[in-house]
Short mmCIF file of C-alpha atoms and ligand atoms in Angstrom, two decimals:
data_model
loop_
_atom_site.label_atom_id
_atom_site.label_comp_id
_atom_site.label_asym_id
_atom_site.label_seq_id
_atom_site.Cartn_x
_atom_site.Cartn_y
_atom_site.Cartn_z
CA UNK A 1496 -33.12 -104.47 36.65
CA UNK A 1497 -34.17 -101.51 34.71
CA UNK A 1498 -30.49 -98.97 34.00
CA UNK A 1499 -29.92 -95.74 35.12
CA UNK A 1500 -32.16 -92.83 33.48
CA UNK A 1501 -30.44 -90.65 31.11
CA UNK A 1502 -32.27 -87.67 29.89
CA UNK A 1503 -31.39 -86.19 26.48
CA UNK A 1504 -31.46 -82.40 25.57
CA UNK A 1505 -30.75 -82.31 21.70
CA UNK A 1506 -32.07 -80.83 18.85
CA UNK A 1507 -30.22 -82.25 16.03
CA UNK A 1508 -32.28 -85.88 16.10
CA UNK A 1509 -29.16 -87.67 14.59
CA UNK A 1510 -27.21 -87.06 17.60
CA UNK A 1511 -30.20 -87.75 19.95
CA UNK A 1512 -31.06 -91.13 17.84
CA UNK A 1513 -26.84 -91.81 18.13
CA UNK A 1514 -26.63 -91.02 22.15
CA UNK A 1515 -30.00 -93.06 22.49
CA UNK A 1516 -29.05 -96.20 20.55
CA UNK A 1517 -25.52 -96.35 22.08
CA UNK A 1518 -26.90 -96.06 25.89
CA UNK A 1519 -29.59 -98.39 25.27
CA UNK A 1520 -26.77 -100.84 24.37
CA UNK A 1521 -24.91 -100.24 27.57
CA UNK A 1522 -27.93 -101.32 29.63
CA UNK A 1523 -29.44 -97.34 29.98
CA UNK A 1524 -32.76 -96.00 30.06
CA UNK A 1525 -32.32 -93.32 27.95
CA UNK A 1526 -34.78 -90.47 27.18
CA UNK A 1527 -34.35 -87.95 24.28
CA UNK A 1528 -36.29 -84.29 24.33
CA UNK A 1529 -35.46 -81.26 21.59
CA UNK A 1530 -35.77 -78.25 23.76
CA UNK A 1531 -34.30 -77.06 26.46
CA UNK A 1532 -38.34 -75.85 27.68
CA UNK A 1533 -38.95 -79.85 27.61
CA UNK A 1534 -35.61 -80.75 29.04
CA UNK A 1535 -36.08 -78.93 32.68
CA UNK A 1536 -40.14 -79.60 32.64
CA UNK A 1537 -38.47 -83.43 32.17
CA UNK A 1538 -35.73 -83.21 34.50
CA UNK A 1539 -37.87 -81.79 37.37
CA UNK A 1540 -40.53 -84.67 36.06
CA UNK A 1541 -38.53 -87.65 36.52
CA UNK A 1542 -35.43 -86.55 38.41
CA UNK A 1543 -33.27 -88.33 35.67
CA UNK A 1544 -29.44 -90.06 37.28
CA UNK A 1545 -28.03 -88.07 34.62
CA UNK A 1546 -28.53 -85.03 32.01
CA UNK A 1547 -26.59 -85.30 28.64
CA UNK A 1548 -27.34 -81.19 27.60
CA UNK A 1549 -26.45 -79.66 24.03
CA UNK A 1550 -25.51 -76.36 24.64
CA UNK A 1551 -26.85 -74.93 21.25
CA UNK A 1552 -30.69 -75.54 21.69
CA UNK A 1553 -33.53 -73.19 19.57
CA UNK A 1554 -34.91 -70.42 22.06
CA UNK A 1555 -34.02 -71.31 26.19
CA UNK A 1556 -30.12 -72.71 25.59
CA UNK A 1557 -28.07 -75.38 27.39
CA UNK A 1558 -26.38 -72.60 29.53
CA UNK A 1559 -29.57 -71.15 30.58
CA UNK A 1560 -31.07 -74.89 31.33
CA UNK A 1561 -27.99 -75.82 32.98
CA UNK A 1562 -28.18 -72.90 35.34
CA UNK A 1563 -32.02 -73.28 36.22
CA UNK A 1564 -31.48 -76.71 37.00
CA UNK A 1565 -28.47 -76.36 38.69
CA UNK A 1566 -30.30 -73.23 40.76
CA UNK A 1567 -32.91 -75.67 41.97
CA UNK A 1568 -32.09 -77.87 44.96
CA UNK A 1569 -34.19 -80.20 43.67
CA UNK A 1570 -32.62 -80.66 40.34
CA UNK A 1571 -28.95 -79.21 41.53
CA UNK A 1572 -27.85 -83.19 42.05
CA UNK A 1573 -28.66 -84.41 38.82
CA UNK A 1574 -24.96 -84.54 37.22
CA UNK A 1575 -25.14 -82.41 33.88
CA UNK A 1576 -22.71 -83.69 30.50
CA UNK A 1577 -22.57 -80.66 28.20
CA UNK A 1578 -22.11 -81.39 24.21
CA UNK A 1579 -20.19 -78.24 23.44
CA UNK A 1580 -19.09 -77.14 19.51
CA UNK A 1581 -15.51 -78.43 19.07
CA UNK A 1582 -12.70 -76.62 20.81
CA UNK A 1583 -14.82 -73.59 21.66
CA UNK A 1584 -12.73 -73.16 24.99
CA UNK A 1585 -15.38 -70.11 25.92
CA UNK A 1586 -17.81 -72.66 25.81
CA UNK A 1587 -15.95 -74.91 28.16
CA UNK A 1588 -15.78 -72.27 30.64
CA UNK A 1589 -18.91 -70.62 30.41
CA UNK A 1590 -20.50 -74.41 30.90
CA UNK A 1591 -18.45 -75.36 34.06
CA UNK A 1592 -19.65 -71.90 34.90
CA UNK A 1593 -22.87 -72.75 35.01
CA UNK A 1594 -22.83 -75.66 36.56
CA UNK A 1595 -22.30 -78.42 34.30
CA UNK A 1596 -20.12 -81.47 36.11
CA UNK A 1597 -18.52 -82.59 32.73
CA UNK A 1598 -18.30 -81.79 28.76
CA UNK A 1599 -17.81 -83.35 25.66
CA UNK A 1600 -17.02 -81.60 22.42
CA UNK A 1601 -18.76 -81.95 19.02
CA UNK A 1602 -18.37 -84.36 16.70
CA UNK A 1603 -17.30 -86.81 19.70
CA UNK A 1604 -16.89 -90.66 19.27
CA UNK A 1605 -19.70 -92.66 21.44
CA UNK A 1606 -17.02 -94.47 23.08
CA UNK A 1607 -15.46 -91.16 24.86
CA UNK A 1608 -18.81 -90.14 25.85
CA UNK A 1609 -20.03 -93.91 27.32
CA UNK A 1610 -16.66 -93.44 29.18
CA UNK A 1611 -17.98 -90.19 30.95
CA UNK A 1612 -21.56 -91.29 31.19
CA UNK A 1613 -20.31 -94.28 33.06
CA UNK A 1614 -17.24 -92.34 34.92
CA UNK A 1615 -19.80 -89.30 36.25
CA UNK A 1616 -22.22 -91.48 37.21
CA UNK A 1617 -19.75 -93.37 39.52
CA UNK A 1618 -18.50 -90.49 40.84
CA UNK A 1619 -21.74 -89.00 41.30
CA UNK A 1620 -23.02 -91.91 43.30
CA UNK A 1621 -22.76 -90.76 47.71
CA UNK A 1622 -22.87 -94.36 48.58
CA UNK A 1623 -18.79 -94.22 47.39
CA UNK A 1624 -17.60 -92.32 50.25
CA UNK A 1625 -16.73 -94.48 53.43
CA UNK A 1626 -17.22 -92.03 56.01
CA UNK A 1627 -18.90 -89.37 55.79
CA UNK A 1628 -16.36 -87.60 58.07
CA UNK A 1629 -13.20 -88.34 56.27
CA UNK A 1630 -12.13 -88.23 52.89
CA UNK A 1631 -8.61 -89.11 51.79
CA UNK A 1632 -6.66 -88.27 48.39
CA UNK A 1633 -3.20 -89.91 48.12
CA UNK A 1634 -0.88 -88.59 51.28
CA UNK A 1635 -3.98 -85.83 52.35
CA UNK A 1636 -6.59 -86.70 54.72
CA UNK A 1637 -9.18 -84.22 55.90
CA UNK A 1638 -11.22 -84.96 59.05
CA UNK A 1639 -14.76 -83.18 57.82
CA UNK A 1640 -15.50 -82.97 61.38
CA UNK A 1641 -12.65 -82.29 63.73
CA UNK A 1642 -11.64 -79.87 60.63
CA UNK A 1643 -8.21 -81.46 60.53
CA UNK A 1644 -5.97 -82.04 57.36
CA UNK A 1645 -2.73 -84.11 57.62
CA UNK A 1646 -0.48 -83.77 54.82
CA UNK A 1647 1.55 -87.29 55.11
CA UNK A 1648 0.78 -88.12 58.52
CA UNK A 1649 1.42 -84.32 59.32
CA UNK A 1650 -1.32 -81.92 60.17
CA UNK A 1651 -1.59 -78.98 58.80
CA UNK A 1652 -2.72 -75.72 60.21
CA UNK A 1653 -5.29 -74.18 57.38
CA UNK A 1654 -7.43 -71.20 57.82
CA UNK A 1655 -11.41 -72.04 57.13
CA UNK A 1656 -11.47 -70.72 53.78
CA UNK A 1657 -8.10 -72.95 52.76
CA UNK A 1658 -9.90 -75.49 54.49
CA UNK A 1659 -13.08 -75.26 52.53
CA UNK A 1660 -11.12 -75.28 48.84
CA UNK A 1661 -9.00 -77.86 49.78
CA UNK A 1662 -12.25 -79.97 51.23
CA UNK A 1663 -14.63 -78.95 47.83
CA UNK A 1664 -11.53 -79.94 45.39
CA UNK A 1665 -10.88 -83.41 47.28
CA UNK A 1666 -14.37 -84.07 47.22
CA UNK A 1667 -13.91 -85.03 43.38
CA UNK A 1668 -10.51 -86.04 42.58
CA UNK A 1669 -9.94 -85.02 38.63
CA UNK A 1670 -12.29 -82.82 38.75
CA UNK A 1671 -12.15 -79.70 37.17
CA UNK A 1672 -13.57 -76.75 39.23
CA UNK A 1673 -13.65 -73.06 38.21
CA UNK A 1674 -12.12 -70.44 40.14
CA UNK A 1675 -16.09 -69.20 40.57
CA UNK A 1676 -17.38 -72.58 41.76
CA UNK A 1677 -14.91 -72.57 44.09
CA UNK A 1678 -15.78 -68.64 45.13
CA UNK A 1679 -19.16 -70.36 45.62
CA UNK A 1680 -18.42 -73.15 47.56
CA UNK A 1681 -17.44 -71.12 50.23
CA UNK A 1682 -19.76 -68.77 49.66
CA UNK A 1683 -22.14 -67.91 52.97
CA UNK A 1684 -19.43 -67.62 55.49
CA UNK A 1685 -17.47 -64.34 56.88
CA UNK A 1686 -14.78 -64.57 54.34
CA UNK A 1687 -15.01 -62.20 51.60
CA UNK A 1688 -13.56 -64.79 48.58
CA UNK A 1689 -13.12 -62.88 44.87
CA UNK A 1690 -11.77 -65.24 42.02
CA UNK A 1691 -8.66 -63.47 42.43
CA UNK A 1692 -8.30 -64.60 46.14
CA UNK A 1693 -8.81 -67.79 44.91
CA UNK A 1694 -5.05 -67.87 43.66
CA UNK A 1695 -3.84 -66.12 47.05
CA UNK A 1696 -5.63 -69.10 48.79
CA UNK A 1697 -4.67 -71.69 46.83
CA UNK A 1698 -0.93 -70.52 46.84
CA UNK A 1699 -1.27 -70.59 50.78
CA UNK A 1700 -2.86 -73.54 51.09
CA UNK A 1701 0.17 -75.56 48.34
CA UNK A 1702 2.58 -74.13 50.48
CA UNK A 1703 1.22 -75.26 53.72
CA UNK A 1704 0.85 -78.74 52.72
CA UNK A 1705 3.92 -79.14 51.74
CA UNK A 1706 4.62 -82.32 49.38
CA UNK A 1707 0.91 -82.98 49.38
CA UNK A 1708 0.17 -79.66 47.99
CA UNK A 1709 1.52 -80.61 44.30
CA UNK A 1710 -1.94 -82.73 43.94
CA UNK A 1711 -3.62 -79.30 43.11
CA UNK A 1712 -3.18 -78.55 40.05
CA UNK A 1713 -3.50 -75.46 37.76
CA UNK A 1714 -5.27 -76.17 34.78
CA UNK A 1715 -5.03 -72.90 32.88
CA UNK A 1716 -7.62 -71.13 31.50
CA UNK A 1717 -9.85 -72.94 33.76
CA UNK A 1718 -9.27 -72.76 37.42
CA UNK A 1719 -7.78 -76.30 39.40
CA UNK A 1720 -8.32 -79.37 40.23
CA UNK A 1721 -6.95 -82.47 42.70
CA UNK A 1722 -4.71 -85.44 41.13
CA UNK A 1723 -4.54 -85.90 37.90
CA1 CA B 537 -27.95 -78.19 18.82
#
């Protein structure tokens, strides 16, 4: 049984020769491209199971590739690893920003970045979820279609914005979303969301769950996330 497709978007060909040796090992199919002009004309080719993206490319960049792909219904499921330069926290941002479902800074150790190949494309997988109408994160569940959240066997009264952000962060537990993704995910419906509302919202929607609502976490600089 042939392995999941991995594309590769890398100009420096000791890092693409590195990520392509070590995935082969693990039982990938990994393909390697040097420009982000190849990547998407790949990506939209052969609808890879995952996109390993350096954000530094000649000419069209990462960034721009992540956000054309991510644009694209039919690309916007591939799941996008960004290489970003070491501790460039701007370039964290400005990737999640974008789109991209995970990074991993430069120089990283194969190991770290098998373990997030491997982790996103579990995660990434729809076959996980056991119903489609309910999802469940410790003492929270949320009833997709009766719109109901109980908060340890309690429910919870939630407005339909509170109820979207709490639905879009359970929907990947450790998952780090910005405070724009999450404007977005809402995005389309009556309620006027800014990034700052975000924090009203989220405030709100801690408070109302009461015990439960210490699985949303802050992460600073960043925007929040569900569990740890
Ligand atoms: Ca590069």
């Amino acid at each position: 049984m042939a392995g999941e497709n991995i594309l590769i978007v890398e100009d420096e060909e000791d890092i693409a020769e590195l990520l392509e040796y070590n995935l082969t090992r693990q039982g990938y199919d990994p393909e390697a491209v040097d420009s982000g002009e190849e990547g998407l004309r790949v990506c939209r080719e052969t609808m890879p199971d995952l996109l390993i993206l350096d954000l530094m490319l000649p000419k069209l960049s990462g960034l721009e590739v992540c956000r054309q792909l991510k644009a694209d219904p039919t690309t916007a499921g591939v799941p996008i690893i960004m290489l970003t330069a070491k501790g460039e926290e701007e370039d964290i941002i400005a990737g999640f920003e974008a789109g991209a479902d995970d990074y991993v800074t430069k120089p990283f150790r194969p190991k770290v970045l098998l373990a997030r190949v491997k982790a996103l494309l579990r995660r990434g997988s729809p076959s996980r979820k056991k119903h489609d109408d309910e999802m469940e994160f410790e003492s929270i569940r949320i009833h997709l279609g009766r719109h109901e959240v109980f908060s340890d066997g309690h429910k919870v009264e939630l407005t339909h914005t509170e109820f979207r952000i709490l639905q879009f962060l359970a929907s990947r537990p450790g998952w780090v979303f910005t405070r724009r993704q999450i404007v977005k995910s809402v995005h389309g419906e009556d309620y006027p969301v800014t990034s700052r509302s975000v924090d009203v919202q989220v405030a709100a929607l801690r408070r109302k769950m009461g015990i439960s609502g210490e699985h949303i976490k802050t992460v600073r600089g960043v925007g929040y996330k569900m569990g740890d």
